[in-house]
Coordinates of C-alpha atoms and ligand atoms in Angstrom, one line a residue:
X1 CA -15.0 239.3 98.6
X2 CA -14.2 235.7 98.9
X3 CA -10.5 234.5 98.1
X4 CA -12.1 231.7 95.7
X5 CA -15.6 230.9 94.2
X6 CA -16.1 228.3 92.2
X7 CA -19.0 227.7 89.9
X8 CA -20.6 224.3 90.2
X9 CA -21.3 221.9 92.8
X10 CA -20.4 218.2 90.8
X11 CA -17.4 216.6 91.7
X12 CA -14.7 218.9 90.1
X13 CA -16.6 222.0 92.1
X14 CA -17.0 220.1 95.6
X15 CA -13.6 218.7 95.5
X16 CA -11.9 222.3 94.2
X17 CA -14.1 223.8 97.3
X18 CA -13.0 221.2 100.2
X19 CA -9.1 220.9 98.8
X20 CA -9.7 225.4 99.2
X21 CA -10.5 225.4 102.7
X22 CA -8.3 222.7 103.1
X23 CA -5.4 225.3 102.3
X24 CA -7.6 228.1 104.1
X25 CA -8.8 230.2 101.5
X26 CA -12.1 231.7 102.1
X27 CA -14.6 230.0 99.7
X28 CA -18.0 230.3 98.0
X29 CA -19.3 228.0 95.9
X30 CA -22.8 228.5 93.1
X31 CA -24.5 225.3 92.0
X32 CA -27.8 226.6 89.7
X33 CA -29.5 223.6 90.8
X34 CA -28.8 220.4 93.1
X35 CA -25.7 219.5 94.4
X36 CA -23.9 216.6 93.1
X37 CA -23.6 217.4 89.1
X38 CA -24.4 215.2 86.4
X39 CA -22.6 212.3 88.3
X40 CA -25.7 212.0 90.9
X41 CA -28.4 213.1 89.5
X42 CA -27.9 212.6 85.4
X43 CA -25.3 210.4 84.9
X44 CA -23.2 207.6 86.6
X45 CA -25.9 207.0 89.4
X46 CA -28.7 206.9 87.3
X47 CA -27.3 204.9 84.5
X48 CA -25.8 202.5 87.1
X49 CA -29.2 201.8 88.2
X50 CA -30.7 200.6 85.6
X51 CA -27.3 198.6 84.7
X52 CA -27.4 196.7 87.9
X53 CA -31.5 196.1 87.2
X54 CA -30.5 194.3 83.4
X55 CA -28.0 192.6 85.4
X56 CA -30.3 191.1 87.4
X57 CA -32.7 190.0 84.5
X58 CA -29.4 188.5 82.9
X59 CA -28.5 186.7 85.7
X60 CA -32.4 185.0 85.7
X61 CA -31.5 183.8 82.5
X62 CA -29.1 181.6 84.3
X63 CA -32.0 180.3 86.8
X64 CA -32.3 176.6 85.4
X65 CA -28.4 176.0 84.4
X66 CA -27.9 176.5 88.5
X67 CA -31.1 174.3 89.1
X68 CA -32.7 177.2 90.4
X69 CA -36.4 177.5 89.9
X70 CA -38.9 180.3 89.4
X71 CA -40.3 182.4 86.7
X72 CA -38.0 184.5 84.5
X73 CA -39.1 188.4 85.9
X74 CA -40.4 191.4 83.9
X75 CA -39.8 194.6 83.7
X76 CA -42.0 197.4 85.6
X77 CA -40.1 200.2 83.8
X78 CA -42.1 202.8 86.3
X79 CA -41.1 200.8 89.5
X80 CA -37.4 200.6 88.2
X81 CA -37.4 204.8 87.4
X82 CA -38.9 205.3 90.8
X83 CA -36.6 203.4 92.4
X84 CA -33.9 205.1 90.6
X85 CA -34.8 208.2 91.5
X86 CA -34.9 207.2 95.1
X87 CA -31.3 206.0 94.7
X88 CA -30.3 209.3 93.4
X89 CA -32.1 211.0 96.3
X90 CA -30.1 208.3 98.8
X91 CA -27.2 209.3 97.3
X92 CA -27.3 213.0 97.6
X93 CA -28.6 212.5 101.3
X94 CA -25.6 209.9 101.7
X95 CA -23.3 212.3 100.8
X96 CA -24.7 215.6 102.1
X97 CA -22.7 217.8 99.8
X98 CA -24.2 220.6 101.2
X99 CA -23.9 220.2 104.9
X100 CA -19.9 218.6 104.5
X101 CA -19.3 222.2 102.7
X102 CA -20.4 223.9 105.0
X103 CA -19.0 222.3 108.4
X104 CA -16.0 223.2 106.4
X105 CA -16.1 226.4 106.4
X106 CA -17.6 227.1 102.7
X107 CA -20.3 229.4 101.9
X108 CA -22.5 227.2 99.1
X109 CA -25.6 229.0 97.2
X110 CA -27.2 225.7 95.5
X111 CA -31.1 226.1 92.8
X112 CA -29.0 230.3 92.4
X113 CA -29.5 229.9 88.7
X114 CA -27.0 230.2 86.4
X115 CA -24.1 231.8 87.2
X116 CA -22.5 234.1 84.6
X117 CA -19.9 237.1 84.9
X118 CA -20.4 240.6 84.7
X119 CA -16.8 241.1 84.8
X120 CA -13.5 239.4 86.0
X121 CA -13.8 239.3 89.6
X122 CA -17.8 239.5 90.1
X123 CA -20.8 236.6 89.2
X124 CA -23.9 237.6 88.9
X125 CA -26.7 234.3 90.3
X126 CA -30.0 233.9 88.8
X127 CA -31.6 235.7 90.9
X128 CA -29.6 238.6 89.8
X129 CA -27.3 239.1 93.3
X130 CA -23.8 239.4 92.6
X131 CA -20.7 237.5 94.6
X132 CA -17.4 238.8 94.1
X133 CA -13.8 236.4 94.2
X134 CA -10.7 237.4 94.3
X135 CA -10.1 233.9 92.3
X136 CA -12.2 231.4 90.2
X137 CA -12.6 227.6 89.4
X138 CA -15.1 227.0 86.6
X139 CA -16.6 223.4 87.4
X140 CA -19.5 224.0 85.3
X141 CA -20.0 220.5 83.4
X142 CA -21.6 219.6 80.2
X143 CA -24.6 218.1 78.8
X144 CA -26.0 216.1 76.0
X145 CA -25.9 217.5 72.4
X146 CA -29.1 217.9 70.9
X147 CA -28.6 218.1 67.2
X148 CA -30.4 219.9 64.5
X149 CA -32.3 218.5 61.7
X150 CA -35.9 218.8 60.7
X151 CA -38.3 216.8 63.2
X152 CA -34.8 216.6 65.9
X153 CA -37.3 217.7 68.7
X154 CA -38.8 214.1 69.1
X155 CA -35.6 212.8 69.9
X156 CA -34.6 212.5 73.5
X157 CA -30.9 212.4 75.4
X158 CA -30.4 209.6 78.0
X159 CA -31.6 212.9 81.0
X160 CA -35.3 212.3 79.0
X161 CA -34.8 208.4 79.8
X162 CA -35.3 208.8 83.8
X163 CA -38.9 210.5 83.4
X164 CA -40.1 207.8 80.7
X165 CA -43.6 206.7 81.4
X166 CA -43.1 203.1 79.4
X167 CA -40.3 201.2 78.2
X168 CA -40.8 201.5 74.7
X169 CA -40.9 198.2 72.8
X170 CA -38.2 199.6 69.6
X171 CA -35.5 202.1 70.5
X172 CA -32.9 203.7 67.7
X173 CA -29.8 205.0 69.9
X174 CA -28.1 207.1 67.9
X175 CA -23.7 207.4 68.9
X176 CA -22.0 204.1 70.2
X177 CA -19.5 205.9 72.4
X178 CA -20.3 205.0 76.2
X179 CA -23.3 206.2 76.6
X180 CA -25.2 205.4 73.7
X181 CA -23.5 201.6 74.3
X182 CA -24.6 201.6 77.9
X183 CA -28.5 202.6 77.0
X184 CA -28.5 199.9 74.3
X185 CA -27.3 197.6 76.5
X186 CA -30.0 198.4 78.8
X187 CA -32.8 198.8 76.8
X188 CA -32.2 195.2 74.8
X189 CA -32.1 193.5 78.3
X190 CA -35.7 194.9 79.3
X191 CA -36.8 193.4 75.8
X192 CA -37.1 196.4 74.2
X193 CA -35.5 195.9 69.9
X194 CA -32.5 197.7 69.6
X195 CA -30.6 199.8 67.0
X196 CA -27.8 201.8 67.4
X197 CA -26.6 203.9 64.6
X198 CA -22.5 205.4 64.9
X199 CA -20.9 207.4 62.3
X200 CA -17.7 205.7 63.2
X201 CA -16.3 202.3 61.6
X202 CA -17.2 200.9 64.8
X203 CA -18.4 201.2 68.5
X204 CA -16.7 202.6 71.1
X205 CA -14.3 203.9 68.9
X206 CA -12.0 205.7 71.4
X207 CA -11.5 202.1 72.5
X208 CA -9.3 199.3 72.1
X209 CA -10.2 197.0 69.2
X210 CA -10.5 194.2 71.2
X211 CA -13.0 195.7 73.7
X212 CA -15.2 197.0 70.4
X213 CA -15.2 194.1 68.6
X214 CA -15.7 192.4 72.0
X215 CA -19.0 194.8 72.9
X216 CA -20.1 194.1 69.4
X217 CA -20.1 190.9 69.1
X218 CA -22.0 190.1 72.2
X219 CA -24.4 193.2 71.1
X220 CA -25.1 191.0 68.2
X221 CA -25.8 187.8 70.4
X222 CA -28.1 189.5 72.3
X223 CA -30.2 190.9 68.9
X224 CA -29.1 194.6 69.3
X225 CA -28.7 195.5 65.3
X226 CA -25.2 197.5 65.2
X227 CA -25.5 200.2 62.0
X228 CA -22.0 201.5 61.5
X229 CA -20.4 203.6 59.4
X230 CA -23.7 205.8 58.7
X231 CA -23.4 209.1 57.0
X232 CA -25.8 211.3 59.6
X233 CA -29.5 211.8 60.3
X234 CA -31.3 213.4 58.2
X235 CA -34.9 213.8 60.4
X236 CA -37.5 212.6 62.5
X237 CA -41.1 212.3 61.0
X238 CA -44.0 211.1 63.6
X239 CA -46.0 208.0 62.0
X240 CA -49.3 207.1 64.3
X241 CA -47.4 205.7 67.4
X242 CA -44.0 205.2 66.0
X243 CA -41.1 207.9 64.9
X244 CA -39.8 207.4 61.5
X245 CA -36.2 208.5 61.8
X246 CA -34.2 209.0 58.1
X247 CA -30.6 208.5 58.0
X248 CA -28.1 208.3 55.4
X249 CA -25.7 205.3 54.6
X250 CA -23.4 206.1 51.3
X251 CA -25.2 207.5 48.2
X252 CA -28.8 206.2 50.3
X253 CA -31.7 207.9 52.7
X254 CA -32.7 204.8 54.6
X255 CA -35.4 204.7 57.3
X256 CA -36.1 203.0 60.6
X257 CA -39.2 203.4 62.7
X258 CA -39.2 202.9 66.2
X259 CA -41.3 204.0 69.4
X260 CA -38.4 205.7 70.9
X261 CA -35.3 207.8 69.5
X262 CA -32.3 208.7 72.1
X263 CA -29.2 210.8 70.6
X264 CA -26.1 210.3 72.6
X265 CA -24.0 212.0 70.2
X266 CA -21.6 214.4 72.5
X267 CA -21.5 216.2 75.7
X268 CA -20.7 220.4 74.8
X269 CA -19.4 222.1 77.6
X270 CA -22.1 224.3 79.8
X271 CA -20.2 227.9 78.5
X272 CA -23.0 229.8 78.0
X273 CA -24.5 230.8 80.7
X274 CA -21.1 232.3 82.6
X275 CA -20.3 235.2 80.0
X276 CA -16.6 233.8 80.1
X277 CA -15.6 236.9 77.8
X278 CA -16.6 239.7 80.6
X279 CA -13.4 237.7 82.8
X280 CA -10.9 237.2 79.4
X281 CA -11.5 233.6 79.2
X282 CA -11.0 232.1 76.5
X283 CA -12.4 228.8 74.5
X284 CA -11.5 226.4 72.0
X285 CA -13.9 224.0 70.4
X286 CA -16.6 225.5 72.8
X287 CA -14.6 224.1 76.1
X288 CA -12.8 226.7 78.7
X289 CA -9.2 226.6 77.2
X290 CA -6.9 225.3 80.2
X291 CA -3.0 224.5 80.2
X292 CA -1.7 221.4 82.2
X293 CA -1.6 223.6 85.3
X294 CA -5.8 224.3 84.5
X295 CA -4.7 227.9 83.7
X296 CA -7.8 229.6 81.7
X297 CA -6.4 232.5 79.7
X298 CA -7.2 234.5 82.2
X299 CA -4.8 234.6 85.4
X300 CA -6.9 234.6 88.1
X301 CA -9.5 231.8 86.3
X302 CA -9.0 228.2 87.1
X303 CA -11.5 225.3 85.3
X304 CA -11.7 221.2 86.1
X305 CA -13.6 218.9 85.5
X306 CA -15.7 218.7 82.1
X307 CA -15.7 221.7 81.4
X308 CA -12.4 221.8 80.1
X309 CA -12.9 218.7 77.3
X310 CA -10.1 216.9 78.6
X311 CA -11.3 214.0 80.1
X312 CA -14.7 213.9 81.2
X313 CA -15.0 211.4 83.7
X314 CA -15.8 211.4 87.6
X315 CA -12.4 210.1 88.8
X316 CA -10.3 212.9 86.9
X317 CA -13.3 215.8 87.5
X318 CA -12.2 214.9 91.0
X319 CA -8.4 214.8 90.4
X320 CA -8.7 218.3 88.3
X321 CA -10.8 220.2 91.1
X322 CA -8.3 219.5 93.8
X323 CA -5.4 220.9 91.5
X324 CA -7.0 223.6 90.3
X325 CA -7.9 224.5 93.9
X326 CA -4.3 223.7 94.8
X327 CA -2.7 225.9 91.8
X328 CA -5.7 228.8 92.5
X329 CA -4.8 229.0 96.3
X330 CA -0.9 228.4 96.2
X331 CA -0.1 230.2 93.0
X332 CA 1.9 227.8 91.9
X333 CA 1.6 225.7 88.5
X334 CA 1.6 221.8 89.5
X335 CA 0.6 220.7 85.8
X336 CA -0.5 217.1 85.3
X337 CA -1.6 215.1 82.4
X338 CA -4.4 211.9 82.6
X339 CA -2.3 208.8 81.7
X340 CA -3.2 206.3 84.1
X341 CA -7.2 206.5 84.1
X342 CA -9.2 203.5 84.5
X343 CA -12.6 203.4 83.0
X344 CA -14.9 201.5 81.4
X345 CA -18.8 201.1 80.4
X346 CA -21.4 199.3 82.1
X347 CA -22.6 197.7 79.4
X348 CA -23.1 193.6 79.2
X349 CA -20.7 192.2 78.5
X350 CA -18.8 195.2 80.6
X351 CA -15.6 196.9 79.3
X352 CA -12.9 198.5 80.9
X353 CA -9.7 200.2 80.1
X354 CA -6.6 202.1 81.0
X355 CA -3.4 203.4 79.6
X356 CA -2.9 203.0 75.8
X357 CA -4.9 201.6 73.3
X358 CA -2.4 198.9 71.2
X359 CA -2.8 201.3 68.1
X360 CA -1.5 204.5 70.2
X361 CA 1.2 201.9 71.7
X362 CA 2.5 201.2 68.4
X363 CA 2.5 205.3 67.5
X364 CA 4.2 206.1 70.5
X365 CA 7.1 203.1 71.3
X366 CA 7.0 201.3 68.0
X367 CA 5.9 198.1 66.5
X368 CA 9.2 196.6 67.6
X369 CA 8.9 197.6 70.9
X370 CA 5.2 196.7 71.9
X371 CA 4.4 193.0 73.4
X372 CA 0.6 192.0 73.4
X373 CA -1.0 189.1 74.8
X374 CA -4.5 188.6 74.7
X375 CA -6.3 185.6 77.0
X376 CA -10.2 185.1 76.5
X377 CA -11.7 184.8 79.9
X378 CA -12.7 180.7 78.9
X379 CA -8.8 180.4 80.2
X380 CA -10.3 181.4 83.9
X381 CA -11.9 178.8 85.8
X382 CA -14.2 181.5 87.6
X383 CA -15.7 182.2 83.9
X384 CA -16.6 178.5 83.7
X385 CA -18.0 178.2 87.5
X386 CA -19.7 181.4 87.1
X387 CA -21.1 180.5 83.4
X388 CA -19.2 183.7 81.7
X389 CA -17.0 182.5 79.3
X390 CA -17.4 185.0 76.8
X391 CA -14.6 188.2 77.0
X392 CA -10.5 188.9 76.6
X393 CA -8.2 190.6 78.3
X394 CA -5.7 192.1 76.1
X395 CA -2.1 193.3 77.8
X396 CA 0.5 195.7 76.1
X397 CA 3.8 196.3 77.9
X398 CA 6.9 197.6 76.3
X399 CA 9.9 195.1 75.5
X400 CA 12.4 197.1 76.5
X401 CA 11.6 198.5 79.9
X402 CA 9.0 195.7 80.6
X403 CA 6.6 198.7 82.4
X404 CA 2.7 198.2 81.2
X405 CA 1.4 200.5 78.7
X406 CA -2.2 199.8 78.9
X407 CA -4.8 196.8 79.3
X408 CA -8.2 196.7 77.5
X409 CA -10.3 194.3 79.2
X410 CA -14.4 192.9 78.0
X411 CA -15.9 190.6 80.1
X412 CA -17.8 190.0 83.3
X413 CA -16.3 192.4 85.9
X414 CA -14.7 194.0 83.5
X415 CA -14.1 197.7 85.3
X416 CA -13.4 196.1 88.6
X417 CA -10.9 193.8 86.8
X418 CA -8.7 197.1 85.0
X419 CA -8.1 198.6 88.2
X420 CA -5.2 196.4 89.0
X421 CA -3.8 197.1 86.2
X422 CA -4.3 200.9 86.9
X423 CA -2.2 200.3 90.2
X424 CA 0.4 198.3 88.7
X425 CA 0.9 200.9 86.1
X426 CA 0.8 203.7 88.6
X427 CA 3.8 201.8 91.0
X428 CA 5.3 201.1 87.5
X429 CA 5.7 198.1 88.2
X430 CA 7.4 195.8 85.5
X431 CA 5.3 192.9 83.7
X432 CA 7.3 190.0 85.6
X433 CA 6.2 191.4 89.1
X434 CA 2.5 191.5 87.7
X435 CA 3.0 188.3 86.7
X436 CA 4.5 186.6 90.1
X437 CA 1.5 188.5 91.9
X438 CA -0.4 185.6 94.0
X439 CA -3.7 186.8 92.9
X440 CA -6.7 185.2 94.8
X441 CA -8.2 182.3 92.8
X442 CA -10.9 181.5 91.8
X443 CA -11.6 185.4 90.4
X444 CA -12.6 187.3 87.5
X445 CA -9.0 189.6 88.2
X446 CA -6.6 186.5 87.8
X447 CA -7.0 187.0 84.0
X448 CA -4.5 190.0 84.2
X449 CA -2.0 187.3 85.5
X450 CA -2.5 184.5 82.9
X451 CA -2.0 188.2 80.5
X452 CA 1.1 188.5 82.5
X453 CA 2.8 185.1 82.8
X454 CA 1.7 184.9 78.8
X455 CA 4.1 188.1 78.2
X456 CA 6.7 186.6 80.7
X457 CA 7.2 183.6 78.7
X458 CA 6.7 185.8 75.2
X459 CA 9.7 187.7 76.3
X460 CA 11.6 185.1 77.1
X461 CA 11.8 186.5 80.9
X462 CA 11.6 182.9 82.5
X463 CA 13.8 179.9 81.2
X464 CA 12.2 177.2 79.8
X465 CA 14.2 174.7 77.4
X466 CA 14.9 175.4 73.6
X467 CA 12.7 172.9 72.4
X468 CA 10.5 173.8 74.9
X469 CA 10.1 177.2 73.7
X470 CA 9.9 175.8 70.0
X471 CA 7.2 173.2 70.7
X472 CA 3.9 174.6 70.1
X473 CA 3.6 174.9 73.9
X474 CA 0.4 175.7 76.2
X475 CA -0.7 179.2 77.4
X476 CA 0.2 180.8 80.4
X477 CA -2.6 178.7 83.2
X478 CA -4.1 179.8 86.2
X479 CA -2.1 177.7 88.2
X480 CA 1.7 178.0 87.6
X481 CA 3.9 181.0 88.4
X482 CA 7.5 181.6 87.7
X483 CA 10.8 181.1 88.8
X484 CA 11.3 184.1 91.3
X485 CA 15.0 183.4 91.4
Ligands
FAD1 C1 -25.2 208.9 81.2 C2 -23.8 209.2 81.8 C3 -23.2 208.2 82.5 C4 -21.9 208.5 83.1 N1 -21.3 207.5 83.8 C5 -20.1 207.7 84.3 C6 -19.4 206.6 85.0 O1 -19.9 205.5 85.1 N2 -18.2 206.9 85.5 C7 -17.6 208.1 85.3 O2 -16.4 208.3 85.8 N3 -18.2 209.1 84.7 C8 -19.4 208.9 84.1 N4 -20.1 210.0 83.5 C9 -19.4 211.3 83.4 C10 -19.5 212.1 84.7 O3 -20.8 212.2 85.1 C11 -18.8 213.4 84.5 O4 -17.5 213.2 84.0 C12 -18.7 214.2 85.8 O5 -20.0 214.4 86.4 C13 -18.0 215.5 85.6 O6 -18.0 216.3 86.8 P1 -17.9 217.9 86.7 O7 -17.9 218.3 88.2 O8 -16.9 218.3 85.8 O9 -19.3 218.3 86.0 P2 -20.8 218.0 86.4 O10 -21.0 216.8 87.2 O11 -21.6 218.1 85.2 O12 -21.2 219.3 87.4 C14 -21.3 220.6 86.9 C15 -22.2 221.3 87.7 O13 -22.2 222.7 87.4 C16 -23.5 223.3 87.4 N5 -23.5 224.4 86.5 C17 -23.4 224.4 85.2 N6 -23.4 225.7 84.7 C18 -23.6 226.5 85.8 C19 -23.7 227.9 85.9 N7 -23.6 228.8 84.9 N8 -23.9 228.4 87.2 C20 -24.0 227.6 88.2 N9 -23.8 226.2 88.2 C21 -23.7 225.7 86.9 C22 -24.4 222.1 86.9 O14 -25.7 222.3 87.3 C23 -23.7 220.9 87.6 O15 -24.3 220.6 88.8 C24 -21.3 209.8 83.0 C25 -22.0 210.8 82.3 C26 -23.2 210.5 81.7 C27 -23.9 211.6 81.0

């Protein structure tokens, strides 16, 4: 019997098993197919890929204003999936899950099948052997909702999109949360027409405004057609060559055709497959039910990572499996909550985010309370030299402690950008010791410090004379700081 198994082998699982044996418990890990989990082979790598390939073709656009010469390049979607796939397989063999498992001392059984239990301390694989643990960490994942409605089964989730044959000349992307935003992104840049249809008021609606309206607006530019606000689907027919996909807006069935239709539309937790009831644990909303320590309702059941529905992203999958492992093989109860979690969407223009949005600023400290400056990115010299002009980057601290409460951020380098931020927040640093940061010039990050020494002066932090301050006076620029005294 092994003091720990944990069932899945993506970033939550690898992490819980390495941070195990780290603390010398005896571990096994099950993985029904390849190591690596959604992030390698389904997800961030993958979608990254093709990202950095419409970068490319949007950076050719820029041939002529640079005096630069050549013909503008086309797409070979089968080259570009090839190569993606080879990326994936680079990766995995970069990172030799596997072999850095087991020089550590864990057992791993990787393509076992699904893993489900037959009661609380025993699995049974795939292959219908049965491992026993004395503890569990569920690290099992999620995947893409397929919905339901008459016709659904000619629709395809971005995991369909890597074993495409052509790129398809019209694409309906149905969900404008991340990854319905980054395959619309993509698909427009190849040339392909876009629509993406949300049920929300608007895109990325677990976003800032300023990074939705930002996304959207550029989405427009660039002739993807933004349908918001749309009651559901209703179905798929198959006309000739293109699908006919119904959907309703108000009181009206309207239709679209298109050669392709990709749902992004949620990501379930993979439950079914482990027969969570035959070990006591419970679920809520179809996710394993976990407290801040990653508790299941069962004692000796631990879960990270997507699974749980907290926060399904690589960077806190990570963060999760290493406590749970910690909690599992201490038996203690370090709880944590995700506050300071930088993130953001590969889309063009690209977004990124961390902390609060201003809305849940204003719920939590109060109107009164909450200082926002927002700069465009044509305040940064590097967005002229570099001809990206086009983005903000909005700020919130708190008046009365000064500490940052989050930064929303759309424009080139826009995840890179947000990470600063991220470390500011997690030294908690005040918004004057952002602001007299000597941040290397000419970049893409000094935008957080015009943000900054734009919230300085707003808060009357430096001196600057009465009529000064009543003047209708400049900005924050690039090139002044304040008065460290
Ligand atoms: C298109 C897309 C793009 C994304 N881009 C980003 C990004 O840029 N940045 C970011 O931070 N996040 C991104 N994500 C999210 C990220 O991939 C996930 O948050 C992350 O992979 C979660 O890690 P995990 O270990 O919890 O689950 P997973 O990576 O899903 O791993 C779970 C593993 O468990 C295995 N498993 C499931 N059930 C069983 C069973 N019964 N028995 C045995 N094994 C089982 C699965 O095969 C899988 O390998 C993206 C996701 C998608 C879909």
């Amino acid at each position: 019997m092994f003091e720990i198994v944990i069932i899945g082998g993506g970033p939550a699982g690898v992490t819980a098993a390495l941070r195990a044996r780290e603390l010398g418990a005896s571990v096994a890990l099950v993985e029904r197919g390849n190591m690596g989990g959604t992030c390698t082979n389904d997800g961030c790598v993958p979608t990254r890929v093709l990202a950095r390939a419409a970068r490319l073709v949007r950076d050719a656009e820029q041939f002529t204003d640079y005096g630069l010469v050549g013909e503008p390049p086309r797409v070979d979607f089968a080259r570009l999936l090839n190569r993606t796939q080879r990326i994936v397989y680079e990766i995995q063999e970069k990172k030799q899950l596997r072999r850095q498992l087991e020089t550590a001392g864990a057992s791993v059984l990787d393509q076992a099948g699904d893993a489900g239990f037959v009661d609380g301390h025993t699995l049974a694989l795939g292959d219908g052997s049965l491992i026993s643990g004395e503890k569990f960490v569920v690290c099992a994942g999620g995947h893409a909702r397929r919905m339901e409605f008459p016709g659904s089964g000619h629709a395809l989730t971005h995991s369909d999109v890597w074993t495409m044959e052509n790129l398809p000349s019209s694409v309906v992307v149905v969900g404008a949360a991340a990854t319905g935003c980054q395959l619309a992104s993509v698909f427009a840049a190849f040339g392909s027409r876009v629509r993406l249809l949300e049920v929300a008021p608007r895109i990325l609606g677990g976003e800032d405004e300023v990074v939705s309206r930002g996304v959207a607006d550029a989405f427009a530019r660039r002739g993807i057609e933004i349908l918001t606000g749309i009651g559901g689907v209703e179905r798929i027919e198959k006309e000739g060559e293109l699908l006919r996909l119904s959907y309703t807006q108000g009181d009206e069935v309207r239709t679209i055709d298109a050669e392709a239709v990709v749902l992004a539309v949620g990501w379930p937790a993979n439950v079914d497959a482990l027969n969570l009831a035959a070990a006591g644990v419970e679920t809520s909303r179809g996710y394993v039910l976990v407290d801040d320590a990653l508790r299941t309702s069962a004692p000796h059941v631990f879960a990270a990572g997507d699974v749980t529905g907290r926060m399904m992203l690589v960077q806190s999958a990570t963060y999760e499996g290493t406590l749970a492992a910690e909690n599992a093989s201490l038996g203690e109860a370090r709880d944590y909550r995700h506050a300071i979690v930088p993130h953001g969407g590969f889309t063009d223009p690209e977004y990124g985010s961390v902390g609060l949005t201003e809305r849940r600023a204003i719920d939590e400290v109060g109107e009164e309370d909450c200082a926002v400056a927002t700069v465009p990115y044509a305040d940064l010299d590097r967005g002229v030299i570099d001809g990206h002009p086009d983005g903000a980057c909005k700020l919130i601290v708190s008046r009365s402690s000064r500490r940052i409460l989050g930064a929303h951020i759309v424009g080139e380098q826009a995840v890179e950008v947000v990470q600063l931020v991220a470390a500011a927040m997690g030294a908690g640093m005040r918004v004057e010791q952002l602001a007299d940061l000597e941040l290397a010039y000419p970049t893409f990050t000094a935008i957080v410090g015009l943000a900054a020494r734009q919230l300085v002066r707003d808060l009357g932090l430096v001196p600057v004379s009465p009529r000064w301050r009543a003047s209708s006076r400049p900005g924050a620029t690039e090139w002044e700081h304040n008065d460290r005294s």
